[in-house]
Amino acid sequence: MTYENLLSRFLTYVKINTRSNPESQTTPTTQSQVDFALKTLKPELEAIGLTDIHYLESNGYLVATLPANDQSFTKKIGFISHMDTADFNAENVNPQVIENYDGKAISLGESGFELSPKEFPNLNHYLGQTLITTDGTTLLGSDDKSGIAEIITAVEYLSKHPEIKHGDIRVGFGPDEEIGIGADKFDVTDFDVDFAYTVDGGPLGELQYETFSAAELKVDFIGRNVHPGTAKDQMINALQLAIDFHNQLPENDRPEKTDGYQGFYHLHGMSGTVETAQSVYIIRDFEDTNFQERKDKVQEIAKTLNQAYGEERVIVTLKDQYYNMKKVIEKDMTPINIAKSVMESLDIKPIIEPIRGGTDGSKISFMGIPTPNIFAGGENMHGRFEYVSLETMEKAVDVIIGISSYQA
């Protein structure tokens, strides 16, 4: 179905910089997210006629309700998307709208970059559709402003069409998902639903209830710096320690060499001098046993290196971030079965595969609200080659409406 406000709403959202900041100690981590919630989204929810609209300073969530119009619907359902965008340039986003895509390479403004089906073959799925791309200088922000636009468009449509019966629908827009802390303070009691969906997936049909379990690993290396001319048997190079540590990890357990259910260690930051150095990794795996083995492995490597030096020069700090929500959702597959049934009724083929990542739903599920993930449409997210199909976004709205009005 075509929704008159969907495209304009999305274009408005993506032009607002809401990038999160991992170095900040505030909630949300950037004021721009607060402003987006209160100055852009809240007035829209009020205009649509939602009730109990409130912003929670404790966790940065904007929450609202579309009240039930049929009391025979006994389940309260929630839809959640995040306001922040990832760690790529998000200032002065200038989206391009490409109508009736012809299958050729798309020039990304004057940046010199292009979006080519030779490099990104998924473009071939969108012939004849309307694509929204970047101008090559920023990300787009489809992750997850597509989800926000889709949820608000769906509740707007339901509000204008009372002949579509539904129960209580709760919507929530939160901060800081991209830096892994957005749902840490999620208020389950305030949200008060039986189950929810994050609208934060990728291409058409994605329906996901398995995620990685995740941990952050920081390894500090303590060296001893002396003049290199007299360094023999005296210098301990912290940077070399970092290299030695990394080289003892399994060579093929890296993101670029894994897929499916394979886990990995991902080195995404390294800094230092001869005196001190630090490496930062993320650890990912699906199964509890494998996840624990990966964490044990880094402890063993550190222990071996410290024993070789006869003192502690490698210090490991591990922090679990989230866990595979499958353990919660598989106890009651109702939200999956509903979404699957709705997609099939709309001639959308459900793609039920594990997420090689995580969503806010990972944490929220363990807090007590089963929260699988459904598609929002974005492709090539988090960079200059990001794009989304308007037709896929429209189908996401169809699915949200279908789930909201589903009566078993």
C-alpha positions as a LaTeX table, in Angstrom:
\begin{tabular}{lrrr}
\hline
Residue & $x$ (\AA) & $y$ (\AA) & $z$ (\AA) \\
\hline
Met1 & 0.00 & 0.00 & 0.00 \\
Thr2 & 1.11 & 3.56 & $-0.64$ \\
Tyr3 & 1.32 & 5.84 & 2.41 \\
Glu4 & 1.29 & 9.55 & 1.63 \\
Asn5 & 3.46 & 10.73 & 4.54 \\
Leu6 & 6.01 & 7.93 & 4.67 \\
Leu7 & 8.64 & 9.29 & 2.30 \\
Ser8 & 8.46 & 12.91 & 3.48 \\
Arg9 & 8.58 & 11.77 & 7.09 \\
Phe10 & 11.64 & 9.63 & 6.46 \\
Leu11 & 13.45 & 12.40 & 4.55 \\
Thr12 & 12.79 & 14.81 & 7.41 \\
Tyr13 & 14.19 & 12.39 & 9.97 \\
Val14 & 17.40 & 11.47 & 8.18 \\
Lys15 & 18.40 & 15.11 & 7.73 \\
Ile16 & 18.63 & 15.46 & 11.52 \\
Asn17 & 21.98 & 14.40 & 12.96 \\
Thr18 & 21.32 & 12.01 & 15.87 \\
Arg19 & 24.64 & 10.19 & 15.97 \\
Ser20 & 25.41 & 8.68 & 19.37 \\
Asn21 & 28.69 & 9.21 & 21.23 \\
Pro22 & 30.42 & 6.31 & 23.01 \\
Glu23 & 32.62 & 8.70 & 24.99 \\
Ser24 & 29.69 & 10.51 & 26.61 \\
Gln25 & 28.42 & 9.64 & 30.09 \\
Thr26 & 24.95 & 11.14 & 29.65 \\
Thr27 & 21.66 & 9.42 & 28.77 \\
Pro28 & 21.16 & 9.80 & 25.85 \\
Thr29 & 24.78 & 10.30 & 24.90 \\
Thr30 & 23.98 & 13.27 & 22.63 \\
Gln31 & 21.60 & 16.19 & 23.07 \\
Ser32 & 20.54 & 15.83 & 19.44 \\
Gln33 & 18.71 & 12.62 & 20.33 \\
Val34 & 16.79 & 14.38 & 23.09 \\
Asp35 & 15.88 & 17.18 & 20.71 \\
Phe36 & 14.80 & 14.72 & 18.03 \\
Ala37 & 12.51 & 12.97 & 20.50 \\
Leu38 & 10.97 & 16.10 & 21.96 \\
Lys39 & 10.97 & 18.54 & 19.05 \\
Thr40 & 10.30 & 16.23 & 16.11 \\
Leu41 & 8.72 & 12.95 & 17.18 \\
Lys42 & 6.62 & 14.03 & 20.18 \\
Pro43 & 4.64 & 16.69 & 18.26 \\
Glu44 & 3.95 & 14.14 & 15.51 \\
Leu45 & 2.61 & 11.60 & 17.98 \\
Glu46 & 0.41 & 14.29 & 19.51 \\
Ala47 & $-0.94$ & 15.32 & 16.10 \\
Ile48 & $-1.78$ & 11.72 & 15.28 \\
Gly49 & $-3.81$ & 11.47 & 18.47 \\
Leu50 & $-1.79$ & 8.98 & 20.49 \\
Thr51 & $-2.17$ & 9.03 & 24.26 \\
Asp52 & 0.10 & 8.76 & 27.30 \\
Ile53 & 2.93 & 10.36 & 25.35 \\
His54 & 5.91 & 10.79 & 27.63 \\
Tyr55 & 9.66 & 11.13 & 27.52 \\
Leu56 & 11.60 & 9.22 & 30.16 \\
Glu57 & 14.66 & 11.18 & 31.26 \\
Ser58 & 15.88 & 8.04 & 33.04 \\
Asn59 & 16.50 & 6.18 & 29.80 \\
Gly60 & 15.94 & 8.55 & 26.88 \\
Tyr61 & 12.88 & 6.75 & 25.52 \\
Leu62 & 9.87 & 8.50 & 24.01 \\
Val63 & 6.82 & 6.30 & 24.59 \\
Ala64 & 3.20 & 6.58 & 23.45 \\
Thr65 & 0.04 & 4.50 & 23.11 \\
Leu66 & $-2.57$ & 3.95 & 20.43 \\
Pro67 & $-5.48$ & 2.74 & 22.60 \\
Ala68 & $-7.40$ & $-0.40$ & 21.71 \\
Asn69 & $-10.58$ & 0.06 & 19.69 \\
Asp70 & $-11.74$ & $-3.51$ & 20.25 \\
Gln71 & $-11.61$ & $-5.05$ & 23.71 \\
Ser72 & $-11.56$ & $-8.58$ & 22.29 \\
Phe73 & $-7.87$ & $-8.04$ & 21.56 \\
Thr74 & $-6.30$ & $-9.19$ & 24.81 \\
Lys75 & $-2.62$ & $-8.86$ & 23.92 \\
Lys76 & $-0.79$ & $-5.55$ & 24.17 \\
Ile77 & 1.88 & $-5.20$ & 21.48 \\
Gly78 & 4.86 & $-2.88$ & 21.28 \\
Phe79 & 6.96 & $-1.58$ & 18.38 \\
Ile80 & 10.44 & $-0.16$ & 19.05 \\
Ser81 & 13.07 & 1.62 & 16.97 \\
His82 & 16.21 & 3.55 & 17.85 \\
Met83 & 16.87 & 7.21 & 17.16 \\
Asp84 & 20.66 & 7.23 & 16.94 \\
Thr85 & 22.82 & 6.57 & 13.92 \\
Ala86 & 26.19 & 4.88 & 13.65 \\
Asp87 & 29.78 & 6.10 & 13.74 \\
Phe88 & 29.98 & 7.59 & 10.27 \\
Asn89 & 29.48 & 11.18 & 9.18 \\
Ala90 & 25.87 & 12.14 & 9.94 \\
Glu91 & 26.11 & 15.90 & 9.51 \\
Asn92 & 24.30 & 17.52 & 6.57 \\
Val93 & 22.69 & 14.33 & 5.30 \\
Asn94 & 21.43 & 15.11 & 1.80 \\
Pro95 & 19.38 & 12.13 & 0.59 \\
Gln96 & 18.80 & 11.40 & $-3.08$ \\
Val97 & 15.47 & 9.97 & $-4.28$ \\
Ile98 & 15.88 & 7.73 & $-7.33$ \\
Glu99 & 12.54 & 6.90 & $-8.90$ \\
Asn100 & 12.00 & 3.84 & $-11.10$ \\
Tyr101 & 15.51 & 2.46 & $-10.58$ \\
Asp102 & 16.84 & 1.21 & $-13.93$ \\
Gly103 & 19.47 & $-1.24$ & $-12.72$ \\
Lys104 & 22.46 & 0.96 & $-13.54$ \\
Ala105 & 25.09 & 2.47 & $-11.26$ \\
Ile106 & 23.79 & 5.42 & $-9.23$ \\
Ser107 & 26.03 & 8.46 & $-8.96$ \\
Leu108 & 26.20 & 9.64 & $-5.35$ \\
Gly109 & 26.08 & 13.38 & $-5.90$ \\
Glu110 & 29.38 & 15.13 & $-6.52$ \\
Ser111 & 31.30 & 12.89 & $-4.12$ \\
Gly112 & 32.82 & 10.77 & $-6.89$ \\
Phe113 & 31.35 & 7.62 & $-5.40$ \\
Glu114 & 28.69 & 5.50 & $-7.02$ \\
Leu115 & 26.30 & 2.77 & $-5.94$ \\
Ser116 & 26.90 & 0.01 & $-8.45$ \\
Pro117 & 25.20 & $-3.39$ & $-8.82$ \\
Lys118 & 28.62 & $-4.81$ & $-9.69$ \\
Glu119 & 29.77 & $-4.10$ & $-6.14$ \\
Phe120 & 26.35 & $-4.35$ & $-4.50$ \\
Pro121 & 24.36 & $-7.03$ & $-6.35$ \\
Asn122 & 21.37 & $-6.65$ & $-4.01$ \\
Leu123 & 20.51 & $-3.57$ & $-6.07$ \\
Asn124 & 19.19 & $-5.99$ & $-8.67$ \\
His125 & 16.29 & $-6.77$ & $-6.33$ \\
Tyr126 & 14.98 & $-3.23$ & $-6.67$ \\
Leu127 & 14.45 & $-2.70$ & $-10.39$ \\
Gly128 & 11.60 & $-0.26$ & $-10.99$ \\
Gln129 & 11.43 & 0.80 & $-7.35$ \\
Thr130 & 12.08 & 4.13 & $-5.65$ \\
Leu131 & 15.43 & 4.15 & $-3.85$ \\
Ile132 & 16.65 & 6.65 & $-1.29$ \\
Thr133 & 20.45 & 6.92 & $-1.21$ \\
Thr134 & 23.12 & 9.17 & 0.24 \\
Asp135 & 25.03 & 11.83 & $-1.67$ \\
Gly136 & 28.24 & 9.92 & $-0.93$ \\
Thr137 & 29.46 & 12.15 & 1.90 \\
Thr138 & 27.40 & 10.80 & 4.81 \\
Leu139 & 25.49 & 7.76 & 5.92 \\
Leu140 & 21.74 & 7.76 & 5.23 \\
Gly141 & 20.38 & 6.85 & 8.65 \\
Ser142 & 17.92 & 4.24 & 7.45 \\
Asp143 & 19.22 & 2.35 & 10.48 \\
Asp144 & 16.92 & 3.06 & 12.15 \\
Lys145 & 14.97 & 6.07 & 10.97 \\
Ser146 & 13.28 & 3.77 & 8.48 \\
Gly147 & 11.90 & 1.90 & 11.46 \\
Ile148 & 10.74 & 5.07 & 13.20 \\
Ala149 & 9.04 & 6.37 & 10.04 \\
Glu150 & 7.36 & 3.01 & 9.46 \\
Ile151 & 6.04 & 2.70 & 13.02 \\
Ile152 & 4.67 & 6.27 & 13.10 \\
Thr153 & 3.14 & 5.87 & 9.65 \\
Ala154 & 1.46 & 2.63 & 10.75 \\
Val155 & $-0.10$ & 4.09 & 13.91 \\
Glu156 & $-1.13$ & 7.17 & 11.95 \\
Tyr157 & $-2.95$ & 4.94 & 9.46 \\
Leu158 & $-4.61$ & 2.91 & 12.22 \\
Ser159 & $-5.70$ & 6.12 & 13.94 \\
Lys160 & $-7.31$ & 7.36 & 10.71 \\
His161 & $-8.95$ & 4.01 & 9.98 \\
Pro162 & $-10.90$ & 2.92 & 13.06 \\
Glu163 & $-12.56$ & 0.18 & 11.00 \\
Ile164 & $-9.27$ & $-1.72$ & 11.45 \\
Lys165 & $-9.66$ & $-3.31$ & 14.86 \\
His166 & $-6.70$ & $-3.68$ & 17.20 \\
Gly167 & $-5.66$ & $-3.89$ & 20.82 \\
Asp168 & $-3.41$ & $-1.51$ & 22.73 \\
Ile169 & $-0.38$ & $-0.58$ & 20.64 \\
Arg170 & 2.64 & 0.83 & 22.41 \\
Val171 & 5.47 & 2.56 & 20.55 \\
Gly172 & 8.92 & 3.38 & 21.88 \\
Phe173 & 11.80 & 5.30 & 20.35 \\
Gly174 & 15.08 & 5.00 & 22.19 \\
Pro175 & 18.69 & 6.21 & 22.10 \\
Asp176 & 22.18 & 4.82 & 21.76 \\
Glu177 & 21.49 & 1.45 & 20.18 \\
Glu178 & 24.47 & 1.79 & 17.86 \\
Ile179 & 26.89 & 1.94 & 20.79 \\
Gly180 & 25.28 & $-1.01$ & 22.56 \\
Ile181 & 23.80 & 0.72 & 25.60 \\
Gly182 & 20.41 & 1.95 & 24.41 \\
Ala183 & 18.32 & $-0.68$ & 26.15 \\
Asp184 & 20.38 & $-0.89$ & 29.34 \\
Lys185 & 17.86 & 1.27 & 31.21 \\
Phe186 & 14.73 & 0.20 & 29.32 \\
Asp187 & 11.68 & 0.40 & 31.60 \\
Val188 & 9.70 & $-2.80$ & 31.14 \\
Thr189 & 7.04 & $-1.79$ & 33.66 \\
Asp190 & 6.42 & 1.54 & 31.94 \\
Phe191 & 6.25 & $-0.01$ & 28.45 \\
Asp192 & 3.80 & $-2.65$ & 29.70 \\
Val193 & 3.20 & $-4.97$ & 26.74 \\
Asp194 & 2.93 & $-8.73$ & 26.32 \\
Phe195 & 5.50 & $-8.80$ & 23.53 \\
Ala196 & 7.16 & $-6.35$ & 21.17 \\
Tyr197 & 9.08 & $-6.05$ & 17.94 \\
Thr198 & 12.11 & $-3.99$ & 17.11 \\
Val199 & 11.65 & $-2.65$ & 13.58 \\
Asp200 & 15.37 & $-2.58$ & 12.92 \\
Gly201 & 16.12 & $-5.26$ & 10.35 \\
Gly202 & 17.39 & $-5.10$ & 6.80 \\
Pro203 & 15.85 & $-6.32$ & 3.53 \\
Leu204 & 12.27 & $-7.37$ & 2.88 \\
Gly205 & 11.06 & $-10.34$ & 4.90 \\
Glu206 & 13.66 & $-10.45$ & 7.65 \\
Leu207 & 12.21 & $-11.92$ & 10.84 \\
Gln208 & 14.82 & $-12.62$ & 13.47 \\
Tyr209 & 14.84 & $-14.04$ & 16.96 \\
Glu210 & 18.43 & $-15.30$ & 17.20 \\
Thr211 & 21.28 & $-12.90$ & 17.87 \\
Phe212 & 24.90 & $-13.16$ & 18.81 \\
Ser213 & 25.85 & $-13.20$ & 22.43 \\
Ala214 & 28.32 & $-10.37$ & 22.77 \\
Ala215 & 31.20 & $-9.20$ & 24.94 \\
Glu216 & 33.60 & $-6.29$ & 24.80 \\
Leu217 & 37.25 & $-7.10$ & 25.40 \\
Lys218 & 39.84 & $-4.50$ & 26.38 \\
Val219 & 43.43 & $-5.65$ & 26.74 \\
Asp220 & 45.98 & $-3.31$ & 28.33 \\
Phe221 & 49.67 & $-3.95$ & 27.76 \\
Ile222 & 52.33 & $-2.60$ & 30.08 \\
Gly223 & 55.78 & $-2.19$ & 28.55 \\
Arg224 & 59.16 & $-0.88$ & 29.63 \\
Asn225 & 60.67 & 1.81 & 27.46 \\
Val226 & 64.43 & 2.20 & 27.27 \\
His227 & 66.70 & 3.59 & 24.57 \\
Pro228 & 66.61 & 1.21 & 21.59 \\
Gly229 & 70.41 & 1.32 & 21.37 \\
Thr230 & 70.69 & $-0.40$ & 24.75 \\
Ala231 & 67.37 & $-2.25$ & 24.69 \\
Lys232 & 68.64 & $-5.84$ & 24.59 \\
Asp233 & 67.10 & $-7.86$ & 27.43 \\
Gln234 & 65.67 & $-4.66$ & 28.95 \\
Met235 & 62.99 & $-3.19$ & 26.69 \\
Ile236 & 59.48 & $-4.61$ & 26.78 \\
Asn237 & 57.54 & $-3.14$ & 23.88 \\
Ala238 & 53.86 & $-2.83$ & 24.74 \\
Leu239 & 52.93 & $-2.62$ & 21.05 \\
Gln240 & 54.78 & $-5.86$ & 20.38 \\
Leu241 & 52.91 & $-7.45$ & 23.29 \\
Ala242 & 49.67 & $-6.43$ & 21.61 \\
Ile243 & 50.81 & $-8.05$ & 18.37 \\
Asp244 & 51.86 & $-11.22$ & 20.18 \\
Phe245 & 48.50 & $-11.39$ & 21.93 \\
His246 & 46.58 & $-10.94$ & 18.68 \\
Asn247 & 48.65 & $-13.55$ & 16.86 \\
Gln248 & 47.62 & $-16.20$ & 19.39 \\
Leu249 & 43.93 & $-15.80$ & 18.53 \\
Pro250 & 42.55 & $-18.28$ & 15.96 \\
Glu251 & 43.57 & $-16.90$ & 12.57 \\
Asn252 & 40.27 & $-17.55$ & 10.81 \\
Asp253 & 37.95 & $-16.43$ & 13.61 \\
Arg254 & 37.51 & $-12.94$ & 12.21 \\
Pro255 & 34.40 & $-11.21$ & 10.81 \\
Glu256 & 35.81 & $-11.17$ & 7.29 \\
Lys257 & 36.29 & $-14.95$ & 7.35 \\
Thr258 & 33.08 & $-16.09$ & 9.06 \\
Asp259 & 29.37 & $-16.31$ & 8.33 \\
Gly260 & 26.22 & $-18.15$ & 9.40 \\
Tyr261 & 26.52 & $-19.44$ & 12.94 \\
Gln262 & 30.29 & $-18.90$ & 13.14 \\
Gly263 & 31.50 & $-16.59$ & 15.88 \\
Phe264 & 34.56 & $-14.36$ & 15.88 \\
Tyr265 & 37.01 & $-12.03$ & 17.59 \\
His266 & 37.00 & $-8.58$ & 16.00 \\
Leu267 & 39.90 & $-6.20$ & 16.66 \\
His268 & 38.44 & $-2.78$ & 16.05 \\
Gly269 & 40.81 & $-0.51$ & 17.93 \\
Met270 & 44.50 & $-0.41$ & 18.81 \\
Ser271 & 46.54 & 2.42 & 20.25 \\
Gly272 & 49.66 & 2.95 & 22.25 \\
Thr273 & 53.38 & 3.45 & 22.55 \\
Val274 & 56.30 & 1.31 & 23.66 \\
Glu275 & 55.34 & 2.10 & 27.25 \\
Thr276 & 51.63 & 1.30 & 27.18 \\
Ala277 & 49.17 & 0.02 & 24.60 \\
Gln278 & 45.58 & $-1.11$ & 24.41 \\
Ser279 & 43.64 & $-3.33$ & 22.03 \\
Val280 & 39.85 & $-3.33$ & 21.90 \\
Tyr281 & 37.89 & $-6.29$ & 20.56 \\
Ile282 & 34.34 & $-7.47$ & 20.33 \\
Ile283 & 33.67 & $-11.17$ & 20.87 \\
Arg284 & 30.62 & $-12.77$ & 19.27 \\
Asp285 & 29.06 & $-16.23$ & 19.20 \\
Phe286 & 25.62 & $-17.83$ & 19.17 \\
Glu287 & 25.99 & $-20.78$ & 21.54 \\
Asp288 & 26.66 & $-20.31$ & 25.26 \\
Thr289 & 29.44 & $-22.90$ & 25.32 \\
Asn290 & 31.29 & $-21.37$ & 22.38 \\
Phe291 & 30.82 & $-17.87$ & 23.77 \\
Gln292 & 32.36 & $-18.90$ & 27.10 \\
Glu293 & 35.20 & $-20.72$ & 25.37 \\
Arg294 & 36.08 & $-17.56$ & 23.47 \\
Lys295 & 36.23 & $-15.55$ & 26.69 \\
Asp296 & 38.30 & $-18.28$ & 28.36 \\
Lys297 & 40.69 & $-18.27$ & 25.40 \\
Val298 & 41.68 & $-14.61$ & 25.84 \\
Gln299 & 42.23 & $-15.15$ & 29.56 \\
Glu300 & 44.51 & $-18.11$ & 28.78 \\
Ile301 & 46.55 & $-16.11$ & 26.28 \\
Ala302 & 47.04 & $-13.32$ & 28.81 \\
Lys303 & 48.04 & $-15.83$ & 31.49 \\
Thr304 & 50.61 & $-17.45$ & 29.19 \\
Leu305 & 52.17 & $-14.10$ & 28.26 \\
Asn306 & 52.29 & $-12.96$ & 31.88 \\
Gln307 & 53.95 & $-16.21$ & 32.92 \\
Ala308 & 56.56 & $-15.73$ & 30.19 \\
Tyr309 & 57.46 & $-12.31$ & 31.64 \\
Gly310 & 57.15 & $-13.42$ & 35.25 \\
Glu311 & 54.81 & $-10.52$ & 36.04 \\
Glu312 & 51.48 & $-9.05$ & 34.98 \\
Arg313 & 51.98 & $-7.09$ & 31.79 \\
Val314 & 48.79 & $-8.12$ & 29.97 \\
Ile315 & 45.55 & $-7.09$ & 31.69 \\
Val316 & 42.24 & $-8.38$ & 30.33 \\
Thr317 & 38.94 & $-6.61$ & 30.97 \\
Leu318 & 35.83 & $-8.42$ & 29.72 \\
Lys319 & 32.29 & $-7.04$ & 29.75 \\
Asp320 & 29.26 & $-8.98$ & 28.53 \\
Gln321 & 27.05 & $-6.76$ & 26.37 \\
Tyr322 & 24.01 & $-8.85$ & 25.45 \\
Tyr323 & 22.91 & $-12.46$ & 24.97 \\
Asn324 & 21.18 & $-14.53$ & 22.31 \\
Met325 & 17.48 & $-13.75$ & 22.74 \\
Lys326 & 16.53 & $-17.13$ & 21.27 \\
Lys327 & 16.66 & $-18.56$ & 24.79 \\
Val328 & 13.74 & $-16.33$ & 25.77 \\
Ile329 & 11.66 & $-16.26$ & 22.61 \\
Glu330 & 11.72 & $-19.99$ & 21.86 \\
Lys331 & 9.78 & $-20.56$ & 25.08 \\
Asp332 & 6.77 & $-18.94$ & 23.42 \\
Met333 & 6.92 & $-18.48$ & 19.65 \\
Thr334 & 3.69 & $-16.46$ & 19.50 \\
Pro335 & 5.29 & $-13.20$ & 18.27 \\
Ile336 & 7.24 & $-15.10$ & 15.60 \\
Asn337 & 4.21 & $-17.08$ & 14.48 \\
Ile338 & 2.08 & $-13.93$ & 14.22 \\
Ala339 & 4.69 & $-12.00$ & 12.21 \\
Lys340 & 5.28 & $-15.00$ & 9.94 \\
Ser341 & 1.54 & $-15.43$ & 9.31 \\
Val342 & 1.11 & $-11.72$ & 8.56 \\
Met343 & 4.04 & $-11.65$ & 6.14 \\
Glu344 & 2.76 & $-14.70$ & 4.30 \\
Ser345 & $-0.71$ & $-13.14$ & 4.02 \\
Leu346 & 0.97 & $-10.15$ & 2.33 \\
Asp347 & 2.92 & $-12.40$ & $-0.07$ \\
Ile348 & 6.16 & $-11.59$ & 1.73 \\
Lys349 & 8.47 & $-14.56$ & 2.15 \\
Pro350 & 9.69 & $-14.61$ & 5.77 \\
Ile351 & 13.46 & $-14.84$ & 6.05 \\
Ile352 & 14.06 & $-16.39$ & 9.46 \\
Glu353 & 17.80 & $-16.34$ & 9.97 \\
Pro354 & 20.10 & $-15.41$ & 12.85 \\
Ile355 & 21.27 & $-11.82$ & 13.18 \\
Arg356 & 25.03 & $-11.59$ & 13.00 \\
Gly357 & 24.77 & $-8.72$ & 15.42 \\
Gly358 & 22.30 & $-7.61$ & 18.05 \\
Thr359 & 19.31 & $-5.40$ & 18.56 \\
Asp360 & 17.80 & $-3.65$ & 21.56 \\
Gly361 & 15.44 & $-6.61$ & 21.55 \\
Ser362 & 18.29 & $-8.82$ & 22.77 \\
Lys363 & 18.37 & $-7.03$ & 26.12 \\
Ile364 & 14.66 & $-6.25$ & 26.31 \\
Ser365 & 13.82 & $-9.93$ & 25.81 \\
Phe366 & 15.89 & $-10.87$ & 28.85 \\
Met367 & 14.20 & $-8.08$ & 30.83 \\
Gly368 & 10.85 & $-9.80$ & 30.38 \\
Ile369 & 9.34 & $-8.65$ & 27.07 \\
Pro370 & 10.01 & $-11.08$ & 24.20 \\
Thr371 & 11.15 & $-8.78$ & 21.37 \\
Pro372 & 12.11 & $-10.27$ & 18.00 \\
Asn373 & 13.21 & $-8.12$ & 15.07 \\
Ile374 & 11.47 & $-7.41$ & 11.76 \\
Phe375 & 12.73 & $-5.78$ & 8.59 \\
Ala376 & 12.91 & $-2.03$ & 8.12 \\
Gly377 & 14.43 & $-2.10$ & 4.62 \\
Gly378 & 17.93 & $-0.66$ & 4.89 \\
Glu379 & 20.85 & $-2.00$ & 2.87 \\
Asn380 & 24.62 & $-1.32$ & 3.23 \\
Met381 & 23.95 & 0.34 & 6.55 \\
His382 & 26.41 & 2.53 & 8.48 \\
Gly383 & 28.15 & 4.16 & 5.54 \\
Arg384 & 28.07 & 6.20 & 2.36 \\
Phe385 & 26.64 & 3.33 & 0.29 \\
Glu386 & 23.53 & 2.96 & 2.43 \\
Tyr387 & 20.16 & 2.94 & 0.68 \\
Val388 & 16.58 & 1.88 & 1.23 \\
Ser389 & 13.64 & 1.04 & $-1.01$ \\
Leu390 & 10.45 & 3.02 & $-0.47$ \\
Glu391 & 8.43 & 0.00 & $-1.54$ \\
Thr392 & 10.10 & $-2.13$ & 1.15 \\
Met393 & 9.35 & 0.54 & 3.74 \\
Glu394 & 5.71 & 0.49 & 2.64 \\
Lys395 & 5.62 & $-3.27$ & 3.10 \\
Ala396 & 7.09 & $-2.85$ & 6.58 \\
Val397 & 4.18 & $-0.53$ & 7.41 \\
Asp398 & 1.81 & $-3.17$ & 6.02 \\
Val399 & 3.37 & $-5.75$ & 8.36 \\
Ile400 & 3.13 & $-3.49$ & 11.43 \\
Ile401 & $-0.54$ & $-2.85$ & 10.69 \\
Gly402 & $-1.11$ & $-6.54$ & 10.08 \\
Ile403 & 0.52 & $-7.55$ & 13.36 \\
Ser404 & $-1.44$ & $-4.86$ & 15.23 \\
Ser405 & $-4.75$ & $-6.10$ & 13.85 \\
Tyr406 & $-3.96$ & $-9.82$ & 13.97 \\
Gln407 & $-6.58$ & $-11.87$ & 15.76 \\
Ala408 & $-5.83$ & $-15.56$ & 16.15 \\
\hline
\end{tabular}
